[in-house]
Coordinates of C-alpha atoms in Angstrom, one line a residue:
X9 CA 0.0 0.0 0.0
X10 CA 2.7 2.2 0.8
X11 CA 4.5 2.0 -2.3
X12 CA 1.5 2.5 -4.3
X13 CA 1.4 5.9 -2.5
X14 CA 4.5 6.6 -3.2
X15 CA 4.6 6.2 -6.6
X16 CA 1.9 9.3 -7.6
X17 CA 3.4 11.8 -5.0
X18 CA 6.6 11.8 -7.2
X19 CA 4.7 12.0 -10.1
X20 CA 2.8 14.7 -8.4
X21 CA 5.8 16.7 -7.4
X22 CA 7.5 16.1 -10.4
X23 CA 4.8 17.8 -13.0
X24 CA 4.3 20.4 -10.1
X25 CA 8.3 21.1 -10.6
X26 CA 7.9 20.8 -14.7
X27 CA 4.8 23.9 -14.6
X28 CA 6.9 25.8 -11.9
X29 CA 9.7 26.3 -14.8
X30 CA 7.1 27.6 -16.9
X31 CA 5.4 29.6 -14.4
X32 CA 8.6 31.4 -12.4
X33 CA 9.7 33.9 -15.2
X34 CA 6.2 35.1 -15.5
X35 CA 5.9 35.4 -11.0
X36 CA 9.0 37.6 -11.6
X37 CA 8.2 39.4 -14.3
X38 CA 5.0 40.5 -11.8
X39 CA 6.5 40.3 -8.4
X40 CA 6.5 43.3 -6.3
X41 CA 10.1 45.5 -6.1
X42 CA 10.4 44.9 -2.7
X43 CA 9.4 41.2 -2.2
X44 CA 12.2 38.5 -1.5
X45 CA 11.1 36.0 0.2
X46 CA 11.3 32.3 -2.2
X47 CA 12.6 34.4 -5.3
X48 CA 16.0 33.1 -7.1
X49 CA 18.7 35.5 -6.1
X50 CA 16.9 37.2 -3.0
X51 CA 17.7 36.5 0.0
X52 CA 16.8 37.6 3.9
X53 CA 19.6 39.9 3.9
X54 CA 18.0 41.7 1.2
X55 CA 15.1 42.4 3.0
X56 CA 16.9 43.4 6.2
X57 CA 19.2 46.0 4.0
X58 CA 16.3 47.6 2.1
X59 CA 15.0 48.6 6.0
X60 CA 18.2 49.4 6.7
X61 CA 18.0 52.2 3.8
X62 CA 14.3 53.4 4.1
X63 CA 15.1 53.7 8.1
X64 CA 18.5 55.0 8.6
X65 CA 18.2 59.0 7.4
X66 CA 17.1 61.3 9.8
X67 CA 14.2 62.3 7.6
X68 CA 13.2 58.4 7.3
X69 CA 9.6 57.4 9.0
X70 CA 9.5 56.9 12.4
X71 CA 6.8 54.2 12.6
X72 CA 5.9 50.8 11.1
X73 CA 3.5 48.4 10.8
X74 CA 4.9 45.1 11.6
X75 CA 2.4 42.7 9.8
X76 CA 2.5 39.2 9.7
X77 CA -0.8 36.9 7.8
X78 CA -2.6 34.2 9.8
X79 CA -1.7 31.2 8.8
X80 CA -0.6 31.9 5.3
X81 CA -0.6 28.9 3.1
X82 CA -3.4 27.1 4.9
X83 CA -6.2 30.0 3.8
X84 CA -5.5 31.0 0.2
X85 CA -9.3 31.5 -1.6
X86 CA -9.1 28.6 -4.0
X87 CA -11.5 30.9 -6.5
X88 CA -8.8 33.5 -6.5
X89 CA -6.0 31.1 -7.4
X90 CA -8.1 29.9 -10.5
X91 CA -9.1 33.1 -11.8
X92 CA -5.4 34.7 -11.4
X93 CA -2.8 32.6 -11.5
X94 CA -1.9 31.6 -15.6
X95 CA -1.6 28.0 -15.7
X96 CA -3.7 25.2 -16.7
X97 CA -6.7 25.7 -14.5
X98 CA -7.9 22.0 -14.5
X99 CA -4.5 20.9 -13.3
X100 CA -4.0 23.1 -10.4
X101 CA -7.3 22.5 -9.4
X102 CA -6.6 19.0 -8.8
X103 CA -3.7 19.9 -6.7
X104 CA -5.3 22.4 -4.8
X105 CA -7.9 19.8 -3.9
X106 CA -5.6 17.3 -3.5
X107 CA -6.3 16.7 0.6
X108 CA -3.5 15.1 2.5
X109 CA -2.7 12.2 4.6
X110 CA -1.8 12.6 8.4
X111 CA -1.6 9.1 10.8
X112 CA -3.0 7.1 8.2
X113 CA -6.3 9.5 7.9
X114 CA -7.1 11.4 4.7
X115 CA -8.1 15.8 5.1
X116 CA -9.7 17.3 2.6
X117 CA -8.5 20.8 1.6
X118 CA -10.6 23.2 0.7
X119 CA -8.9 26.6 1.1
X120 CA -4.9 26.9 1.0
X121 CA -1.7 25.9 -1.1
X122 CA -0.2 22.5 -0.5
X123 CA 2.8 23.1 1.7
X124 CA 6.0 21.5 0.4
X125 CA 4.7 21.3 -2.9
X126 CA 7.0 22.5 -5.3
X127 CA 5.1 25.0 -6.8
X128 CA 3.6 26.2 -3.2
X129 CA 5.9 29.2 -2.4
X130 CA 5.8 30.8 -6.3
X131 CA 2.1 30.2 -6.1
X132 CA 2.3 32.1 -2.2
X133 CA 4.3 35.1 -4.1
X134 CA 1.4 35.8 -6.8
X135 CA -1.0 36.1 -4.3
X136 CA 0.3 38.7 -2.4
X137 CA 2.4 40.4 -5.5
X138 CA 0.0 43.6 -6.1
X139 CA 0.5 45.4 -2.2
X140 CA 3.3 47.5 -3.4
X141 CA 1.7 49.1 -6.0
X142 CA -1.7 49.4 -4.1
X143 CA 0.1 51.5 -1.6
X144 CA 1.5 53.4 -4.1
X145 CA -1.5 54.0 -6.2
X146 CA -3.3 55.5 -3.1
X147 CA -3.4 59.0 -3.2
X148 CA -4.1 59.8 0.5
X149 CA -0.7 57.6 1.0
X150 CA 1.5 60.3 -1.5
X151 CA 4.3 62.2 0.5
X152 CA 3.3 59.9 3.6
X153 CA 6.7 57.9 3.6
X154 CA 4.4 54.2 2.9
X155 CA 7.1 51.8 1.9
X156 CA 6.6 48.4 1.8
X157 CA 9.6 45.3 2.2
X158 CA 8.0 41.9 2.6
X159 CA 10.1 38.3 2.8
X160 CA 7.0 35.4 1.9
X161 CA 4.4 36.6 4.1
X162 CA 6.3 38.7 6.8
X163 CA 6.4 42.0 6.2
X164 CA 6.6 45.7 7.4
X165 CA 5.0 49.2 6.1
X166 CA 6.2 52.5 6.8
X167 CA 4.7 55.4 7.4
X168 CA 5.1 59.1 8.6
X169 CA 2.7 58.9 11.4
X170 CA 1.0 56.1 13.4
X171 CA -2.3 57.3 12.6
X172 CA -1.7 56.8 8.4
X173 CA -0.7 53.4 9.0
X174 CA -4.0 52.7 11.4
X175 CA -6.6 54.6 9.9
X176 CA -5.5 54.4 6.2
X177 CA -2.7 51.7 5.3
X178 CA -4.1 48.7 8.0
X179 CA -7.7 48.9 6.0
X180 CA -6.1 48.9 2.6
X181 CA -3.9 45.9 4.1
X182 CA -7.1 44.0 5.7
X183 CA -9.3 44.6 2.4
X184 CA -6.1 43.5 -0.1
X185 CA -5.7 40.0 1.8
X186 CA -9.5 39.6 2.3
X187 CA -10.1 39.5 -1.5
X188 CA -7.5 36.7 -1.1
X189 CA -8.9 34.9 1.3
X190 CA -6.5 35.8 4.1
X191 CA -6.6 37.9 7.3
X192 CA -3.6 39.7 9.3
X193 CA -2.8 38.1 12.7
X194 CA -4.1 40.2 15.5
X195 CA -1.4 38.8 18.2
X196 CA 1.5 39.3 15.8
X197 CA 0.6 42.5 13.9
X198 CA 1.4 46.1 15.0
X199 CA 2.5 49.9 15.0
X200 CA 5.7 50.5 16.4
X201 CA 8.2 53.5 16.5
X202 CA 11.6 52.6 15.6
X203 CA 13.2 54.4 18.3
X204 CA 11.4 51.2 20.8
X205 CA 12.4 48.9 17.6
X206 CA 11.1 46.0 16.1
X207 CA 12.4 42.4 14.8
X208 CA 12.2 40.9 11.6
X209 CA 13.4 38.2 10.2
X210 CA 15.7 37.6 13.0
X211 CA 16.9 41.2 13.6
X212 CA 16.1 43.9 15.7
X213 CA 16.1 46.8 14.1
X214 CA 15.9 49.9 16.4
X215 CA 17.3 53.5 16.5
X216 CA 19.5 54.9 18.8
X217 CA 18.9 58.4 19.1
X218 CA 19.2 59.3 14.9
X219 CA 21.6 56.0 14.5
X220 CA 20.2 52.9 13.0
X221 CA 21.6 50.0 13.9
X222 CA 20.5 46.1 13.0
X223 CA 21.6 43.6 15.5
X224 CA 20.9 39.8 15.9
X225 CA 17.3 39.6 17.8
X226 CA 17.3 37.9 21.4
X227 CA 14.9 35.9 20.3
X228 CA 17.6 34.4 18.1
X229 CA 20.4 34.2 20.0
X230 CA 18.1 32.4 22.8
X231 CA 17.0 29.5 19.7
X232 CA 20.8 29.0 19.2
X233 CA 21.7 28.5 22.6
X234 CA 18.6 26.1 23.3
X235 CA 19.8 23.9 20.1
X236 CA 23.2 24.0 21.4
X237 CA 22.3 22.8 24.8
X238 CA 20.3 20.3 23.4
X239 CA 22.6 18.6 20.7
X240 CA 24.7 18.5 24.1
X241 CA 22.4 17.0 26.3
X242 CA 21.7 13.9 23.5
X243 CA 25.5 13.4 23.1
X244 CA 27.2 12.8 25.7
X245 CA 28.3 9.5 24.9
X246 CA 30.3 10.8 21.7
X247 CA 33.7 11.9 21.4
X248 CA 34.0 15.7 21.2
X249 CA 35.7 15.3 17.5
X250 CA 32.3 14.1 16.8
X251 CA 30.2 16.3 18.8
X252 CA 32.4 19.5 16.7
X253 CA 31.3 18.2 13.6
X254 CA 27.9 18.7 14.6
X255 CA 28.2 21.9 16.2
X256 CA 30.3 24.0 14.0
X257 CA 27.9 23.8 11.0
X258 CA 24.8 25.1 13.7
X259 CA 27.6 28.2 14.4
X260 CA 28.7 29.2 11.5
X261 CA 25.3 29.2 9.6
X262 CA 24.1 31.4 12.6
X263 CA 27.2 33.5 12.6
X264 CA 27.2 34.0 8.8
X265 CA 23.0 34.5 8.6
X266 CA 24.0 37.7 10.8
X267 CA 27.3 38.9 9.1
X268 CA 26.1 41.7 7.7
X269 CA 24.3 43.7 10.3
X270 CA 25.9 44.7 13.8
X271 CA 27.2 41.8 15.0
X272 CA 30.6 41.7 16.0
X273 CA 30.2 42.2 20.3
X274 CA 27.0 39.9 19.9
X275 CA 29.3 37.2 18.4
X276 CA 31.5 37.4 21.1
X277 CA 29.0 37.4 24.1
X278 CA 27.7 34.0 22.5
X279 CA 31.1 32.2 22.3
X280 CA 31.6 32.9 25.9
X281 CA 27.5 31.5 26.7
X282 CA 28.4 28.7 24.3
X283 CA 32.1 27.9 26.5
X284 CA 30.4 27.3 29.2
X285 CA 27.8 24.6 27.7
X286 CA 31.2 23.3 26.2
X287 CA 32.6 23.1 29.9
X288 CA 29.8 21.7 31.7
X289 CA 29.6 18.6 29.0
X290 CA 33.3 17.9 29.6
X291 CA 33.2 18.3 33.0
X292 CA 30.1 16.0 33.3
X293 CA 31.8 13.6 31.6
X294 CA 35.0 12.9 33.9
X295 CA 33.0 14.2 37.6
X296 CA 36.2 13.2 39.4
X297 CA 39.2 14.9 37.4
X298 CA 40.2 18.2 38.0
X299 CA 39.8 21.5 35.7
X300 CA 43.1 21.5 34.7
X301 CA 43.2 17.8 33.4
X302 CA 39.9 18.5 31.5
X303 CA 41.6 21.6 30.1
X304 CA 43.8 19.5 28.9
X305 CA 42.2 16.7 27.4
X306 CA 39.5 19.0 25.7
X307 CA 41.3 22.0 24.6
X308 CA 44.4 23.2 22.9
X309 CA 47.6 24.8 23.9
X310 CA 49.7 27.7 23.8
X311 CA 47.4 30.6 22.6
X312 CA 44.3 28.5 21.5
X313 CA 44.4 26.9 24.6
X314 CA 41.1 28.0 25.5
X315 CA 39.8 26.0 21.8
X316 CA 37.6 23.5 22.4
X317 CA 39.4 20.9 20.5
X318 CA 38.8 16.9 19.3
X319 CA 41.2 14.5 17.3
X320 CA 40.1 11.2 15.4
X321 CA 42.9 8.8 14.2
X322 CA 42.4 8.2 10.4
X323 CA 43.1 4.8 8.4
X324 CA 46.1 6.2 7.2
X325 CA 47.4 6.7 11.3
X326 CA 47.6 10.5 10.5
X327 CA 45.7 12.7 13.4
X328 CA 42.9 14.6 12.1
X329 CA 42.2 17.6 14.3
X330 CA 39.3 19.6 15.0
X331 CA 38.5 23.3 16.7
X332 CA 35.0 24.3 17.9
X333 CA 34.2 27.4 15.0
X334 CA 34.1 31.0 17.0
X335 CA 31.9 33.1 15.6
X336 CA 33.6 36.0 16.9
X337 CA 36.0 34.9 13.8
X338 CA 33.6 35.7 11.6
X339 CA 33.7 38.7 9.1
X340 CA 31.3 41.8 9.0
X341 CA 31.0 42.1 5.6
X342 CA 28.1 45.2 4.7
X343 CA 25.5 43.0 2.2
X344 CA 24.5 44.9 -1.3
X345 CA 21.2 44.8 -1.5
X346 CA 19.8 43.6 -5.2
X347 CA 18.3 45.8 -7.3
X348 CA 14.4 45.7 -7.3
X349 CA 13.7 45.5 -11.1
X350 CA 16.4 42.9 -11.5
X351 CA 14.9 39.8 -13.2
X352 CA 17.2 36.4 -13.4
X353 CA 15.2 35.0 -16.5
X354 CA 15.8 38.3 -18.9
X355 CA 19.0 38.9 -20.8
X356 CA 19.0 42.3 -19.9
X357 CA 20.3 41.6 -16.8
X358 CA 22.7 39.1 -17.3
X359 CA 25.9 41.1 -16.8
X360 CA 24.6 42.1 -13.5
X361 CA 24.2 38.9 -12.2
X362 CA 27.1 37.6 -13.1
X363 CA 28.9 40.5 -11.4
X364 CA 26.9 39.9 -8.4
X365 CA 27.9 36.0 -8.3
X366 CA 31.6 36.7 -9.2
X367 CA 31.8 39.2 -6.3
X368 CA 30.0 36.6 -3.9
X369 CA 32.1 33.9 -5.0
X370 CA 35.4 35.7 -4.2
X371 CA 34.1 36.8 -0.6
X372 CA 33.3 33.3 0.2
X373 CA 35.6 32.5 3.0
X374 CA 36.0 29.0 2.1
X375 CA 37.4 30.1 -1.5
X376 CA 40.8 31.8 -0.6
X377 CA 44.5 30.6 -1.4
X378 CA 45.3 28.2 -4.2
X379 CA 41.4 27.8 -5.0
X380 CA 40.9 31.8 -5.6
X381 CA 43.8 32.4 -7.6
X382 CA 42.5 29.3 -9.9
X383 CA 39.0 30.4 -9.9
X384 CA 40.5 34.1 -11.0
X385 CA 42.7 33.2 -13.5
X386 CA 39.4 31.6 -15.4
X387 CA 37.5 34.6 -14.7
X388 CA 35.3 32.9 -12.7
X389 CA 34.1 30.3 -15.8
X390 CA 34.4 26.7 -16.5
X391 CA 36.8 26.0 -19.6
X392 CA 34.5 23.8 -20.8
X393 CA 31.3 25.5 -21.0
X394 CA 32.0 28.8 -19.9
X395 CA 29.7 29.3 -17.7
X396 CA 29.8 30.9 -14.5
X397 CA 31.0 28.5 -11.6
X398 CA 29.3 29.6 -8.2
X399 CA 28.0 27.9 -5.3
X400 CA 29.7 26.0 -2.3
X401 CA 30.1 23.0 -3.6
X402 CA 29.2 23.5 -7.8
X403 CA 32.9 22.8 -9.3
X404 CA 35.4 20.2 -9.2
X405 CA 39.1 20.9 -9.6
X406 CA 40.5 19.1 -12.5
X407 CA 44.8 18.5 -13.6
X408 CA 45.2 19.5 -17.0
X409 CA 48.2 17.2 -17.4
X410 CA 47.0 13.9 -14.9
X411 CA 49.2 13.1 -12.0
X412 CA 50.3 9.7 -12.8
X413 CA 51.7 11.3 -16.2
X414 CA 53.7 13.9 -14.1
X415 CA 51.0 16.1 -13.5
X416 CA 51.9 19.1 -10.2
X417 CA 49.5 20.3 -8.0
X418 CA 50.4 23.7 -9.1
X419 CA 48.2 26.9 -10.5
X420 CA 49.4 26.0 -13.8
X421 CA 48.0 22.7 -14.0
X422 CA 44.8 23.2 -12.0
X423 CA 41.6 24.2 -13.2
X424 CA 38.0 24.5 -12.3
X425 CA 34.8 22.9 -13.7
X426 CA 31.5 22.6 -13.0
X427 CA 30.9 18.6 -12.0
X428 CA 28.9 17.2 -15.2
X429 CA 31.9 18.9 -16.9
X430 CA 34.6 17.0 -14.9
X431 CA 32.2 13.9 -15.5
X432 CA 31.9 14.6 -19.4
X433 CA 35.9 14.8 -19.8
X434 CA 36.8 11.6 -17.8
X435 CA 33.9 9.9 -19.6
X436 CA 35.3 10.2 -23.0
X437 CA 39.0 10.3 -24.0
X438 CA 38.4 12.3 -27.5
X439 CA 36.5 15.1 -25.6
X440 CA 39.2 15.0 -23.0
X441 CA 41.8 15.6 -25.4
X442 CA 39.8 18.1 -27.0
X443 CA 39.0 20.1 -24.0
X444 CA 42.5 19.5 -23.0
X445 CA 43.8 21.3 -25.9
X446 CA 41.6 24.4 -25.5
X447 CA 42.6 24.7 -22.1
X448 CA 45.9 24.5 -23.0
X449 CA 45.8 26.9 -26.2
X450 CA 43.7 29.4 -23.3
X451 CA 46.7 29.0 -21.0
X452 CA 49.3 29.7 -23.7
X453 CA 47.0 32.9 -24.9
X454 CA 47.1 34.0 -21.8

């Protein structure tokens, strides 16, 4: 029975994938300026710098409406969808009637999106794409500082005074989602002044007298130190090389979410509240050895002798070591924000993005040395296709002439390619050769 479930879900999320390649250049053709949640190359921090810039001046509005829709994806008018969103109406009918299963028992759904379907968050975007230019396209609104930023269905409004956002921007809100089928949430929406601040998405945003500045949110920092001290609490029967191969990808994906706002004393406040989780785990572990052997044992020496440290002997007998990543280590770098008419799927805008992903490429911590001198002298493209290489982990390093032949481990011999690349010149020797050559005759050129 199961597998006869199974089967029709990944058909099911497999067509859903097929009409969101279809339907995702026209959502961004449509899609407000200042919307990025669940858009390709938006992120949070996009979001967090455009309030940054409509907060910061002196002359920037003092209040905001923090808004936040009552369960979102659960309440979408199923009517609406049909009439407005341009795909095959018979076909996302069926999904939006789809139901869903839950302990064996079958729910009908009548109003909402799907959540976790493919198509889901594209399909969230068109619904409440539209705001922006309502606000703009009231008149009482003009020369009232209304300014919308909105990440999926978080966002915040701003306004000269609280009475415009009450009396005139909260109706015009309320009546916009109504025709949708959604409602704001009483408990999490409201007017705030910026000098009491405000969080969103994860930051507090507040001003200090006429300085803006964007820090972590406590709210944050608290979830981070409850996941730590519970990833500790389940293991305290591993070795602590293990335990810091779980941890350090929690930090740093904390640390580098907040990078660009005010972080830097926050950083540091947390690694000391995160040493002392550290230290209670290694001291429970060994109740009757003293602090200094457990200082020992766990950490290092000399001037990291404070690093929470763990070694694992590897099948060659070599030591692999291990240090507990401090986000105080971590680099402020200021984000810059995308533009708002920027558009991935037109050609218009194809220098600009590749600028944007060759900039983010080279401040990517983990490219530096040997790896960004390669990835330079390519100009940021794979030899083979020449196409941008981006992402963590899209490329694989490839020897020009192969080591067993005599090949070095040096810049000359080293280059980068994107992995079906790699896989199409080891797969064939007459494409190898070929590609071989034009790196080669590229290299000489050069």
């Amino acid at each position: 029975m199961q597998l006869i479930l199974t089967v029709p879900t990944m058909q099911d999320r497999a067509m859903q994938t097929l009409y969101l390649l279809s339907l995702d250049p026209i959502a961004e053709t449509m899609a407000d300026r200042t919307s990025y949640g669940f858009r390709p190359k938006r992120s949070a921090a996009d979001a967090v710098t455009n309030c940054f810039y409509r907060l910061s001046r002196q002359t920037s509005a003092p209040w905001i409406l923090e808004a936040d829709i009552q369960a979102c994806f659960d309440r979408f008018d199923h009517i609406w969808l049909l009439e407005h969103i341009p795909i095959d109406k018979q076909v996302l009918g069926k999904w939006l009637k789809a139901g869903y299963m839950e302990s064996g028992q079958y729910f009908p759904t009548n109003q909402g999106s799907p959540q976790g379907g493919a198509i889901s968050p594209a399909l969230a975007n068109m619904v409440l794409d539209g705001l922006d230019k309502k606000l703009k396209d009231c008149q009482s609104l003009k020369g009232k500082k209304v300014c919308l930023v909105r990440y999926a269905d978080d966002f915040i409004i701003t306004g000269a005074s609280k009475e415009i956002l009450e009396q005139t921007v909260r109706p015009l809100v309320e009546k916009f989602l109504k025709e949708r089928g959604l409602n704001l949430s009483e408990r999490k929406t409201r007017t705030v002044h910026i000098q009491a601040g405000f969080d969103f998405l994860g930051q507090n945003i507040r001003k200090y007298g006429n300085k803006l500045l964007i820090k972590p949110s406590k709210e944050s920092r608290e979830n981070l130190l409850k996941r730590v001290k519970a990833l500790l609490k389940k293991s305290r029967s591993i070795s602590s090389y293990d335990l810091i191969k779980k941890l350090n990808p929690i930090l740093r994906g904390w640390g580098y979410y907040h990078n660009h706002v005010v972080s830097k004393r926050i950083f540091s406040k947390m690694d000391h509240l995160i040493y002392h989780q550290v230290w209670k785990w290694c001291v429970r572990r060994h109740p009757k050895k003293s602090s200094e052997w457990v200082r020992s044992k766990y950490f290092g020496s000399g001037n990291n002798r404070w690093a929470f440290t763990g070694e694992e002997k590897l099948p060659t007998d070599k030591i692999s070591r291990i240090e507990l990543a401090r986000l105080a280590k971590i680099k402020i770098v200021r984000h810059r924000m995308i533009k708002g008419e920027a558009n991935p799927y037109s050609y218009l805008w194809k220098n600009y993005f590749e600028q944007r992903q060759k900039k983010a490429w080279a401040m990517n911590p983990n490219h530096k040395g040997l790896m960004l001198r390669i990835w330079q002298k390519q100009e940021g493209r794979c030899p083979v296709c020449q196409q941008l290489i981006g992402g963590e982990r899209q490329w694989d390093q490839h020897h020009v002439l192969p080591r067993k032949d005599g090949g070095t481990d040096k810049l000359d011999n080293l280059v980068l390619l994107h992995p079906t690349c790699h896989k199409q010149l080891h797969s064939n020797k007459a494409v190898a050769d070929s590609i071989n050559t034009k790196i080669e005759f590229k290299e000489a050129r050069a």
